[in-house]
CSV table of C-alpha atoms and ligand atoms in Angstrom, one decimal:
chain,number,residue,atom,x,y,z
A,19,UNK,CA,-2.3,14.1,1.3
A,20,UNK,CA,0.1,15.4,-1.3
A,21,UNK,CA,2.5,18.6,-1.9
A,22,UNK,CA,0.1,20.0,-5.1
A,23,UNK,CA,-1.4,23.0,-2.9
A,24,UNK,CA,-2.9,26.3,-3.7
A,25,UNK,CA,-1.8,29.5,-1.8
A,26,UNK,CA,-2.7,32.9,-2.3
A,27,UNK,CA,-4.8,31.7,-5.5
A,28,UNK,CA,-1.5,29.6,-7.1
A,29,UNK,CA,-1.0,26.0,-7.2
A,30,UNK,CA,2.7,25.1,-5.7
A,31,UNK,CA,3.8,22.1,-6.1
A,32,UNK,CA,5.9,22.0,-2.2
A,33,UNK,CA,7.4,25.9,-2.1
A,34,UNK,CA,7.1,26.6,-5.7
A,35,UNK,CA,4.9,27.8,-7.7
A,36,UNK,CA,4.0,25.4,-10.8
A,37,UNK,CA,3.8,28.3,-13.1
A,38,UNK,CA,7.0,29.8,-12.5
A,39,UNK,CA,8.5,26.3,-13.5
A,40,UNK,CA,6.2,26.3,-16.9
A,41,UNK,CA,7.9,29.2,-17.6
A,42,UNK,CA,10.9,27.1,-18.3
A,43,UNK,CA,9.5,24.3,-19.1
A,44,UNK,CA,7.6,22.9,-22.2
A,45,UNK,CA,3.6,22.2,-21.7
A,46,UNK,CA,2.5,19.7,-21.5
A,47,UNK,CA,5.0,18.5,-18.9
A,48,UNK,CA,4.6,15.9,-16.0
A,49,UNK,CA,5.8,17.5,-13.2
A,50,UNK,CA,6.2,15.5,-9.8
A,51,UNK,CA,6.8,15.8,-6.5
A,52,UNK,CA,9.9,14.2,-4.0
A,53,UNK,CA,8.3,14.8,-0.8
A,54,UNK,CA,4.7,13.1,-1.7
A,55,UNK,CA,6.1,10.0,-3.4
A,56,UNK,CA,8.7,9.3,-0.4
A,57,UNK,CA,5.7,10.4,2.5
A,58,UNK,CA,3.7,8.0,0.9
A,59,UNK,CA,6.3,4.8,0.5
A,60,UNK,CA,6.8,5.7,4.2
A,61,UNK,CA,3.0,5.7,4.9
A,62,UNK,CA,3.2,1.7,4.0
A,63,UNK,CA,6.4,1.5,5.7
A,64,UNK,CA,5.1,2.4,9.1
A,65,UNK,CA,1.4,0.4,8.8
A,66,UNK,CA,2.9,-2.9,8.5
A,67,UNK,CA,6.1,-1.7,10.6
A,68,UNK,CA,4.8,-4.7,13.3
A,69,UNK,CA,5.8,-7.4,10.0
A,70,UNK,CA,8.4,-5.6,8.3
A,71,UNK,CA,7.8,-6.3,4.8
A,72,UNK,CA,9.4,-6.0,2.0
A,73,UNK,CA,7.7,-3.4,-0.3
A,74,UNK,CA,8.4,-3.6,-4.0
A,75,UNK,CA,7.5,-0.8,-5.7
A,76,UNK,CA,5.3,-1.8,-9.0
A,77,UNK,CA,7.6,-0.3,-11.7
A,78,UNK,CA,4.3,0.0,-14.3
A,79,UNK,CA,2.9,2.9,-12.4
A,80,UNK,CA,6.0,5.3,-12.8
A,81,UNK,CA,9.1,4.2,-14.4
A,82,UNK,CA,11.2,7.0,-14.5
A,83,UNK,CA,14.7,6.5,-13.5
A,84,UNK,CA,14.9,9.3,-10.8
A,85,UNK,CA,11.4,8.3,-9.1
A,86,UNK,CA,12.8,4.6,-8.7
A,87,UNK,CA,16.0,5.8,-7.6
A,88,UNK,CA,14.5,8.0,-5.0
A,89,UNK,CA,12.0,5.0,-3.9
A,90,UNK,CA,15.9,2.7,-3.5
A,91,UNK,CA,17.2,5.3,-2.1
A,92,UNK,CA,15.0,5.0,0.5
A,93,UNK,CA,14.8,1.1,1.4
A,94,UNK,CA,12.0,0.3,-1.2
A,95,UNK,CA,12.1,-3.0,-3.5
A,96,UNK,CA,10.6,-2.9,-6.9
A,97,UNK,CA,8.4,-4.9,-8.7
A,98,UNK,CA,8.8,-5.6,-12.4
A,99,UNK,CA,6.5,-6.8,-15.7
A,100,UNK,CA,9.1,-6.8,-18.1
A,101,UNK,CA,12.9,-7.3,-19.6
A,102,UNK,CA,12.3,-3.2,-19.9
A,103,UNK,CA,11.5,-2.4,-16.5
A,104,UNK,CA,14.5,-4.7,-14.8
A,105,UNK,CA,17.2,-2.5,-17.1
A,106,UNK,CA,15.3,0.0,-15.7
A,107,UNK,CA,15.6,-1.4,-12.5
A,108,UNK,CA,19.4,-2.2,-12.7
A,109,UNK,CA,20.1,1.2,-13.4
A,110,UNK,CA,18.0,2.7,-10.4
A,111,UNK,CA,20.9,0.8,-8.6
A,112,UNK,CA,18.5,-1.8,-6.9
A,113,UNK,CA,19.4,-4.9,-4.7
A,114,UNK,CA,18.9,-8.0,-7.1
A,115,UNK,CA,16.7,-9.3,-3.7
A,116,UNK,CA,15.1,-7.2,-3.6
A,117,UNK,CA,13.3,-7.3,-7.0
A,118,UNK,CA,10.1,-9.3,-7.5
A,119,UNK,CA,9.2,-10.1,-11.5
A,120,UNK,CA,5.5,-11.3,-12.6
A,121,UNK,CA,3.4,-11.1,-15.7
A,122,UNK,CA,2.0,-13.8,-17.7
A,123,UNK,CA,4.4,-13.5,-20.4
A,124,UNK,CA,7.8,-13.5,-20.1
A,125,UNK,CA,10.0,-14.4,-23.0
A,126,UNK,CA,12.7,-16.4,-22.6
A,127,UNK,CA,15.3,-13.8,-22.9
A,128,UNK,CA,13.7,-11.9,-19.9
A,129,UNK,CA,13.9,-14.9,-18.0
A,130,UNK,CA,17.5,-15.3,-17.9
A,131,UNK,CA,18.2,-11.8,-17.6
A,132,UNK,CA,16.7,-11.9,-14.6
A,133,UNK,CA,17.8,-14.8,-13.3
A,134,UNK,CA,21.7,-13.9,-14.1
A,135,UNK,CA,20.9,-10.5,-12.2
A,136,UNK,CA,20.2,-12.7,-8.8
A,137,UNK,CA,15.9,-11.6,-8.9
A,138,UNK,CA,14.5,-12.6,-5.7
A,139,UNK,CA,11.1,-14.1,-6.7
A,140,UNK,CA,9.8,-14.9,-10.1
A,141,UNK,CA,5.9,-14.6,-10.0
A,142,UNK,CA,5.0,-17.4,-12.1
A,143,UNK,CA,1.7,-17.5,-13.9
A,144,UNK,CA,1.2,-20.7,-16.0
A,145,UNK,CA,2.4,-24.2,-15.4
A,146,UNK,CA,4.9,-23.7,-19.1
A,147,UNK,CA,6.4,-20.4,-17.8
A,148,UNK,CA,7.5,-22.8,-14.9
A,149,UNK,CA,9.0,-25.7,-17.3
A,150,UNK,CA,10.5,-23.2,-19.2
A,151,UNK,CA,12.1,-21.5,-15.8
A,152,UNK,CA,13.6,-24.8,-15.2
A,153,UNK,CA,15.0,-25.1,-18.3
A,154,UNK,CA,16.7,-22.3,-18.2
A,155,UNK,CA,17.6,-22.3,-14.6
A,156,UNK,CA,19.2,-26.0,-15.6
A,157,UNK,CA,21.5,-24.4,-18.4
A,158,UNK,CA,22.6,-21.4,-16.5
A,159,UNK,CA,23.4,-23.6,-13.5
A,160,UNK,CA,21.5,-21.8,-11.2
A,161,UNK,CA,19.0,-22.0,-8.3
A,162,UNK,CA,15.8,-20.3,-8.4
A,163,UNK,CA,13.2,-18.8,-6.6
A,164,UNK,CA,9.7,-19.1,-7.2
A,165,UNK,CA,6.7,-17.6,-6.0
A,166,UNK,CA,3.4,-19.2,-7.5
A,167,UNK,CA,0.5,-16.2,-8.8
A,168,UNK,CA,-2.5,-17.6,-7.3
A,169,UNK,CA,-6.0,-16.2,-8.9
A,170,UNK,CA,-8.4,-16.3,-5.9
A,171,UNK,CA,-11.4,-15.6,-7.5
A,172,UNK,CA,-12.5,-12.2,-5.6
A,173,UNK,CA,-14.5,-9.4,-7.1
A,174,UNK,CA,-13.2,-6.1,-6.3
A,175,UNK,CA,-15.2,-3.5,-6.9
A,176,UNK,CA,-13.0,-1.6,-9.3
A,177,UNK,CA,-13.4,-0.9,-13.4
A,178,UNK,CA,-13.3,-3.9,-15.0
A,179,UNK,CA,-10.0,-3.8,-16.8
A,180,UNK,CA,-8.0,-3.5,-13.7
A,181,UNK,CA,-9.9,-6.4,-11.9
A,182,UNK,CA,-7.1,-8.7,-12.1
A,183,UNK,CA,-8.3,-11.6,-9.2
A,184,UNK,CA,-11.0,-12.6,-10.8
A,185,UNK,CA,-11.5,-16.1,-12.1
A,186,UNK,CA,-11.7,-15.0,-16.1
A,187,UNK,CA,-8.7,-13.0,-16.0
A,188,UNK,CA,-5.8,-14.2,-17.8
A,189,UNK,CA,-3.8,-13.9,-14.1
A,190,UNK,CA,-2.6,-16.5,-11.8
A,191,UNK,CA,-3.5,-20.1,-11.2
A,192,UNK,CA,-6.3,-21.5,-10.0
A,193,UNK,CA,-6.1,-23.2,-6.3
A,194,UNK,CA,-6.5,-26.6,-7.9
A,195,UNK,CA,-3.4,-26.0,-10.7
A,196,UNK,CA,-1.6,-24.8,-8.0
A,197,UNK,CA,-2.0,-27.5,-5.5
A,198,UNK,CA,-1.0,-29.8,-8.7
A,199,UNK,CA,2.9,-27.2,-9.0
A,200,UNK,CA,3.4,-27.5,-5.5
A,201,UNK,CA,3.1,-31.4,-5.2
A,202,UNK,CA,4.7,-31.6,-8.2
A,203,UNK,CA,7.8,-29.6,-6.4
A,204,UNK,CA,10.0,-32.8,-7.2
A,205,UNK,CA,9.5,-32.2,-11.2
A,206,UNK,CA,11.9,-28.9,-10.8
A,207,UNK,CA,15.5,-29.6,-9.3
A,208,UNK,CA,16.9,-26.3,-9.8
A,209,UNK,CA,13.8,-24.3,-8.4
A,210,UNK,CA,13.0,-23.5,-4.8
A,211,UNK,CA,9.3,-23.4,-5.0
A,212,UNK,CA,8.4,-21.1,-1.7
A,213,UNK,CA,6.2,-17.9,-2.3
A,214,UNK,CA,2.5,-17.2,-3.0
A,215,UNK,CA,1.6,-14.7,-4.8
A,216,UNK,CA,-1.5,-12.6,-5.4
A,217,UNK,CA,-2.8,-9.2,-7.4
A,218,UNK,CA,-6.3,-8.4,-7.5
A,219,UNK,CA,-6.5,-5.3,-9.1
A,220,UNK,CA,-5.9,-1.8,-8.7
A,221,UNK,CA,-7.6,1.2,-7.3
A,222,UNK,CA,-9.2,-1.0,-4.5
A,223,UNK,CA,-10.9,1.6,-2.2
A,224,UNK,CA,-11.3,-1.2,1.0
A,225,UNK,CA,-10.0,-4.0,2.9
A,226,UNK,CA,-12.1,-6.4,2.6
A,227,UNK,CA,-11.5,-8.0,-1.1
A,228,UNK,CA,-8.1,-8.4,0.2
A,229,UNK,CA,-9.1,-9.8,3.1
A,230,UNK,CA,-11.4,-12.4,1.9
A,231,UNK,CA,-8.2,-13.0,-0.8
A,232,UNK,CA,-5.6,-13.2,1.9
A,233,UNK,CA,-8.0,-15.9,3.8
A,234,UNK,CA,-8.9,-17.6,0.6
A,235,UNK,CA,-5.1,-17.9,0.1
A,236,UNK,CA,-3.7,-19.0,3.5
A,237,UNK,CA,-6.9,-21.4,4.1
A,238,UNK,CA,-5.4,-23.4,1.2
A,239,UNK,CA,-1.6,-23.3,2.4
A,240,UNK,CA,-3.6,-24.7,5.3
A,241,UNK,CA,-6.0,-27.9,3.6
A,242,UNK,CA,-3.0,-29.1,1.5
A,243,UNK,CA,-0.5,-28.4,4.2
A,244,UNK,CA,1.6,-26.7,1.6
A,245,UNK,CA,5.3,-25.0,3.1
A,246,UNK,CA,6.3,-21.5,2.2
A,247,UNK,CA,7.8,-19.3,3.5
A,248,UNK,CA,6.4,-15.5,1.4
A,249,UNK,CA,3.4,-14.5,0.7
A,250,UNK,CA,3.3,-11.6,-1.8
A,251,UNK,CA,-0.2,-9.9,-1.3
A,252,UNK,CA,0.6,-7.7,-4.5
A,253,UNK,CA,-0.8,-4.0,-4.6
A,254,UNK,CA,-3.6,-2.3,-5.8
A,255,UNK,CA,-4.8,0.2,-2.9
A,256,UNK,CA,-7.0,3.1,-4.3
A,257,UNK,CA,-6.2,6.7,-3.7
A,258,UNK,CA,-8.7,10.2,-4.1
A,259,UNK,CA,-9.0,11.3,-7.7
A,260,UNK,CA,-12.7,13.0,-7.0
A,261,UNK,CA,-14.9,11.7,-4.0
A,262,UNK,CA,-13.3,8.5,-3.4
A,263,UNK,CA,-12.8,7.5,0.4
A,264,UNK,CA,-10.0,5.6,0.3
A,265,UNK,CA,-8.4,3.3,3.2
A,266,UNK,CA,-5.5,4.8,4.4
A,267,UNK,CA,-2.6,2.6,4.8
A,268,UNK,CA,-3.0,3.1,8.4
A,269,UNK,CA,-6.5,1.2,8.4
A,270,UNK,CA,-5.9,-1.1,5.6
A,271,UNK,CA,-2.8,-2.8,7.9
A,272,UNK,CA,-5.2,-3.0,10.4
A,273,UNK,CA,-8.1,-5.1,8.5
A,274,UNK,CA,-4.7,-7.5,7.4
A,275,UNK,CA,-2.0,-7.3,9.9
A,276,UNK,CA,-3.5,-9.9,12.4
A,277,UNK,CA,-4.0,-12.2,9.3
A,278,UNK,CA,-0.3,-12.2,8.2
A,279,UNK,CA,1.0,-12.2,11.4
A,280,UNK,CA,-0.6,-15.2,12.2
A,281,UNK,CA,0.2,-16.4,8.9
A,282,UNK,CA,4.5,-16.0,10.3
A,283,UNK,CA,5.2,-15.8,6.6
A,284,UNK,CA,7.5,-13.3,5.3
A,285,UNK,CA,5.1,-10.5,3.4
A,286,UNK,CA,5.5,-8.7,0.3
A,287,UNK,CA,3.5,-5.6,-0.8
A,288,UNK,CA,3.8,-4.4,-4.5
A,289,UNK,CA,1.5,-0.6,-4.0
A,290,UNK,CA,2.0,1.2,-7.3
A,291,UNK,CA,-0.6,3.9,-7.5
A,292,UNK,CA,-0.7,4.2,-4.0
A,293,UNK,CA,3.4,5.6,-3.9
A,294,UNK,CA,3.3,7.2,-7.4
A,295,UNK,CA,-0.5,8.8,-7.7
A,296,UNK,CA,-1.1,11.8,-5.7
A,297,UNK,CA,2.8,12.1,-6.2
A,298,UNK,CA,2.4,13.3,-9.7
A,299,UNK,CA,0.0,16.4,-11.6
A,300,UNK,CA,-0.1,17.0,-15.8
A,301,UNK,CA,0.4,20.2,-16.9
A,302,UNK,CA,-1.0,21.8,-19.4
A,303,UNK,CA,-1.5,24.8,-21.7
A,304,UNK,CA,-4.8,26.2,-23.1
A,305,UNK,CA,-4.9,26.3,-26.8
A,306,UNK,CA,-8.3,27.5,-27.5
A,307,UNK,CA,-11.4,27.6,-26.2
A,308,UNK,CA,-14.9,27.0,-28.8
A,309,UNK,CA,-18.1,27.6,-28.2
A,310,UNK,CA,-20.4,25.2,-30.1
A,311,UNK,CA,-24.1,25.4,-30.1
A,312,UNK,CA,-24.3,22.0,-27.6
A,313,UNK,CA,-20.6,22.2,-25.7
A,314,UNK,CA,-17.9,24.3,-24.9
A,315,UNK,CA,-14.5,23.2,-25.5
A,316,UNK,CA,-11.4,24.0,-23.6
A,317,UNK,CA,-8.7,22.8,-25.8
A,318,UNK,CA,-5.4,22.3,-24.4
A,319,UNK,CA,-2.2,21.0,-25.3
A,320,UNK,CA,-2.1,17.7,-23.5
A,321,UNK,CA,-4.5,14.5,-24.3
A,322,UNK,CA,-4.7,10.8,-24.8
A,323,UNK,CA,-1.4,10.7,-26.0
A,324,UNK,CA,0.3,12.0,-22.6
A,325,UNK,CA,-2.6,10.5,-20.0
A,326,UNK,CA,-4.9,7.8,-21.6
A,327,UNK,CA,-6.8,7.1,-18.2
A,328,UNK,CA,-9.4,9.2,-19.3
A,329,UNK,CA,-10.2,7.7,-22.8
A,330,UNK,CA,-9.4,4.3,-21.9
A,331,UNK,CA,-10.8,3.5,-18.3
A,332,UNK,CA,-13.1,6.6,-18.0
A,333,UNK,CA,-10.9,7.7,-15.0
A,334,UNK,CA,-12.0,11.0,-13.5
A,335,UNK,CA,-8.9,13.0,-13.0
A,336,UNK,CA,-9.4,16.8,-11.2
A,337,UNK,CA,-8.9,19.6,-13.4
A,338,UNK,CA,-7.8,23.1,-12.2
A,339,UNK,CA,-6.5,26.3,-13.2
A,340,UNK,CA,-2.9,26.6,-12.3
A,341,UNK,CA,-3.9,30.2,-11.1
A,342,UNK,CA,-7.1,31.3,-10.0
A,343,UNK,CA,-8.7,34.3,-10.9
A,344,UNK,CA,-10.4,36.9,-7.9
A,345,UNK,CA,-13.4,36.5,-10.2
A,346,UNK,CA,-13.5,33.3,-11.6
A,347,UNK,CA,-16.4,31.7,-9.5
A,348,UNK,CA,-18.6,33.9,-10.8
A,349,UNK,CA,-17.7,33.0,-14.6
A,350,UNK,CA,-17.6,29.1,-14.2
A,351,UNK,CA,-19.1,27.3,-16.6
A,352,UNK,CA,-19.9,23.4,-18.1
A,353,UNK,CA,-16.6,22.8,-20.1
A,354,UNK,CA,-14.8,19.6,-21.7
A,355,UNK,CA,-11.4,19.6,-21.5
A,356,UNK,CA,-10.0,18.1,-24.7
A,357,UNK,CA,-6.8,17.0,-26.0
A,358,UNK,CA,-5.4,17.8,-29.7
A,359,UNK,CA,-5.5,14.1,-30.7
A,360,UNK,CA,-8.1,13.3,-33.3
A,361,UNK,CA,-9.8,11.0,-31.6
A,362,UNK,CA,-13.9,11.6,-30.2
A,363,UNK,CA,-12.1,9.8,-27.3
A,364,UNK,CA,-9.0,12.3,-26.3
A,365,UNK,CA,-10.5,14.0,-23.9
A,366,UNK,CA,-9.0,14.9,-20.2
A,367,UNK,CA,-12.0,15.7,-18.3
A,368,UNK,CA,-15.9,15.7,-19.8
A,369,UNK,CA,-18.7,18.0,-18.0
A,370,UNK,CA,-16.4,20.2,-15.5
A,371,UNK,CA,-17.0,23.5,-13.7
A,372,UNK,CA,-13.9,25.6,-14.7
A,373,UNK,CA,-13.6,29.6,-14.9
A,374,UNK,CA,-12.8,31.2,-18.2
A,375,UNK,CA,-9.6,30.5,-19.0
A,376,UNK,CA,-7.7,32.6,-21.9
A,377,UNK,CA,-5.3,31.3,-24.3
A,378,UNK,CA,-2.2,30.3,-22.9
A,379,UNK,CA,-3.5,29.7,-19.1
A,380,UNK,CA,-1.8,26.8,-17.5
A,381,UNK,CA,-4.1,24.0,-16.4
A,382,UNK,CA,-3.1,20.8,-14.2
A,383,UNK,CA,-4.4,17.7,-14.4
A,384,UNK,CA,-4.1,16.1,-10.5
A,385,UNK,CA,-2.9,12.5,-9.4
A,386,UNK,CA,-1.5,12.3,-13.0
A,387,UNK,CA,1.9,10.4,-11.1
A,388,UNK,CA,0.5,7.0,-12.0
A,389,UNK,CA,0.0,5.1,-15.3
A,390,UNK,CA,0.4,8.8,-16.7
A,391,UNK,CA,3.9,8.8,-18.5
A,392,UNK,CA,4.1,5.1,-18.7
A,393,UNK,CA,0.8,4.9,-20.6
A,394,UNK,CA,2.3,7.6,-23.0
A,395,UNK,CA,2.6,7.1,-26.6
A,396,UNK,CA,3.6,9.2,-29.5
A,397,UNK,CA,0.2,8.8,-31.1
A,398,UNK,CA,-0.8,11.6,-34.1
A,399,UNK,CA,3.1,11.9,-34.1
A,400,UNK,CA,3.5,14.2,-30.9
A,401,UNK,CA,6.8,14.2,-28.9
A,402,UNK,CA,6.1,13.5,-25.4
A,403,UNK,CA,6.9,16.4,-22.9
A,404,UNK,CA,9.2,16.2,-20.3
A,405,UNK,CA,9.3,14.8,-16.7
A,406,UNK,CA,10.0,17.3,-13.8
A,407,UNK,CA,10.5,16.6,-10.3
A,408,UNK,CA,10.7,18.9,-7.4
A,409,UNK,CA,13.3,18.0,-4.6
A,410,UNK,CA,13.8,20.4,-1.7
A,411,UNK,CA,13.4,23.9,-3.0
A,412,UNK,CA,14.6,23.1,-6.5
A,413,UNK,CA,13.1,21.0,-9.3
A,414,UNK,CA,15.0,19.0,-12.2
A,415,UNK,CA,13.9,17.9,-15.3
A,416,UNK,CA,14.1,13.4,-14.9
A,417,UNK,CA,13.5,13.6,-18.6
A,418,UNK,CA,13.9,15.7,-21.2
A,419,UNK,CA,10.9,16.6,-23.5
A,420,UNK,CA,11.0,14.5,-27.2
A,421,UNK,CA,11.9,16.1,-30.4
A,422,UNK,CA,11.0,15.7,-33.8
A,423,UNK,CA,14.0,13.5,-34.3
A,424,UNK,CA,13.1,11.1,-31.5
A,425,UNK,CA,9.5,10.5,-33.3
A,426,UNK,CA,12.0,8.6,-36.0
A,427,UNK,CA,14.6,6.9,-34.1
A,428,UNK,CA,15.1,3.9,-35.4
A,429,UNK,CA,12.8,3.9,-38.6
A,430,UNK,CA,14.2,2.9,-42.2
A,431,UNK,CA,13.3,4.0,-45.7
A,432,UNK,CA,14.5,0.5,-47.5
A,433,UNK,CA,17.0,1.6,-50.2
A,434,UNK,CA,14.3,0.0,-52.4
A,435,UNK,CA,12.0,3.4,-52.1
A,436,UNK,CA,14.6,5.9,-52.0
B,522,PLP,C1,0.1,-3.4,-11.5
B,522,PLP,C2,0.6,-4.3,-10.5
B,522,PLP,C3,0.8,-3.8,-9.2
B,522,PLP,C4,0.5,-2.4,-8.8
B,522,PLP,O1,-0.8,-2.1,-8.8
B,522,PLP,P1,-1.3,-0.7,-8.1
B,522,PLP,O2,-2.8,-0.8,-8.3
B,522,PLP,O3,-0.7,0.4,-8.9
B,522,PLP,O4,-0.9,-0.7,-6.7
B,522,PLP,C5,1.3,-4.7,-8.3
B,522,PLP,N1,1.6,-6.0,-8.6
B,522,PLP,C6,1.4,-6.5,-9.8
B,522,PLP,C7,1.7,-7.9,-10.1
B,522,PLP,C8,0.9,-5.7,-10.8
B,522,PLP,O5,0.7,-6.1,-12.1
């Protein structure tokens, strides 16, 4: 369920209508709404209510400022990949415990940034990323915690580049390297070793890969009689972009809950998608529309430079007219939606049934509100649009659209070349 509905022929976004905010906003824009990204947080919430766990928020799916601060606002921990995202973080005015950090690579700097800012668990990935913790924890004179990022070696049945739980991914250990960390506890003085930790990808339709993970997981806290006291079971639930039949959180609590309960360890959920997907729609503005002899081409101001999901994991994302025409059934036709990029592979949508739509008609893209705007770039030199966000029966712009002068900030002629 979200708050992108149509009435009368119009798509609203809650009570108002997406088109009257286009006419003060800038296409394409990201446009988002309050009520769906808090319902859903709370969806989560209430499932697991029976364990009351902690759920961090995965910052990669939607990092703007006002959607974090709206998730803190409301109880919810976040989940962070990077020195960037724990600034961001910080400024969202988030409890240090209640921030979780993974990621294979985290630079040193990172590291103490994150310990000086009180982080409750670092994820750790590799057995150096945990010298190097120590290290650093040593010279800061501080205690810290750690949760280890186990790989469990499940298939989920998901595109392949966000299969993360697989055994050739680059993430987590394998059970035997960390059985090794967590007899080796004594190497580590100023670490408290006491969290697993798992993420096996992302847009996971059912329970059962995390089921068979979850059991994988505690089976081996079990056989090497290994003591913690978290268990991080990451995020990855799937939503509806087309004909998907998702779990709901309801049912998905259901296939786990007994297992963690049993388990008496405190949990951890990191859903990304799940919170910030359906919370979020593209919008977009027709440019043109050409009729070649094979295809027809709806061009439109927004492409792989605003949401790459298309080009880069062949994502289907909905496309619909903003306003519907009384007679636009009967002139629907096979269309792909394309972006201005110059690139074969900036396109939105391939192969769609839309009506006619004439220059200047406002098209959304749905469940745009994950890995949309984080994904953005300013490739073929285009500002990124702004970030709008609909609270009550107002909306505010949680970003301001890019100018020409932000596409240089920061870059240097050398004196040499002047
Ligand atoms: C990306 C990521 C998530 C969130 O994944 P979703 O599929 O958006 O729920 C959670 N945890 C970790 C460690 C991640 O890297």
């Amino acid at each position: 369920m979200h708050e992108f509905n149509f009435k009368d022929n119009e798509l609203y976004c809650e009570n108002i209508k997406v088109a009257d905010i286009a006419k003060s906003v800038a296409t394409p824009f990201y446009l988002y709404s309050y009520k769906t990204l808090i319902d859903h947080y709370r969806k989560i919430k209430t499932a697991f209510r029976p364990i009351d766990p902690l759920v961090c928020f995965s910052v990669k799916s939607n990092s703007n400022l006002a959607v974090l601060r709206a998730l803190v606002k409301n109880g919810a921990g976040l989940d962070v990949v990077s020195g960037g995202e724990l600034y961001k973080a910080k400024l969202a005015g988030v409890k240090a415990g209640k921030v979780v950090y993974a990621g294979v690579g985290k630079k040193h700097s990172e590291i103490e940034e994150a310990i000086e800012f009180g982080i409750l668990f670092f994820n750790i990935e590799s057995e150096e990323e945990l010298g190097d913790i120590e290290k650093i924890a040593n010279r800061l004179k501080k205690k810290v915690n750690i949760a280890v990022r186990i790989n469990p070696d499940v298939i989920p049945k998901t595109h392949r580049y966000i299969a993360t739980g697989k055994g050739e991914s680059k993430f987590g250990l394998d059970f035997e390297t960390a059985h090794k960390i967590f007899n080796s506890r004594w190497k580590y003085p100023h670490l408290n070793i006491r969290g697993v930790h798992i993420h096996i990808g992302s847009q996971i339709l059912n329970a059962e890969p995390f089921t068979t993970a979850i059991r994988k997981v505690l089976e081996f806290l079990k056989s090497c009689k290994i003591e913690v006291d978290y268990f991080n079971i990451g995020g990855g639930l799937g939503i509806v972009y087309s004909i998907e039949n998702p779990q709901t959180a309801k049912s998905f609590a259901k296939s786990i809950l007994p297992l963690l309960k049993k388990s008496k360890l405190n949990i951890i959920l990191e859903p990304g998608r799940f919170i910030s997907g359906n919370s979020g729609i593209l919008v977009t503005k027709v440019l043109y529309t050409k009729r070649t002899p094979r295809k027809t081409f709806i061009i439109v101001d927004g492409g792989m430079s605003d949401l790459i999901r298309p080009s880069l994991y062949e994502a289907y994302h909905k496309i619909v007219p903003v306003r519907v025409r009384q007679d636009s059934s009967a002139t629907a036709e096979r269309v792909d939606v394309v972006g201005p990029i110059c690139e074969t592979g900036d396109f939105l949508g391939k192969d769609r049934y839309l009506p006619r739509m004439p220059k200047g008609s406002l098209v959304a893209v749905m469940a745009a509100g994950a890995y949309g705007f984080t994904m953005s770039s300013n490739y073929n030199s285009r500002p990124r649009g702004a970030e709008v966000m609909v609270i009550g029966n107002k909306f505010y712009t949680v970003k301001e659209a890019e100018s020409y002068k932000d596409l240089v900030h920061g870059e240097i002629i050398p004196r040499i070349l002047r």
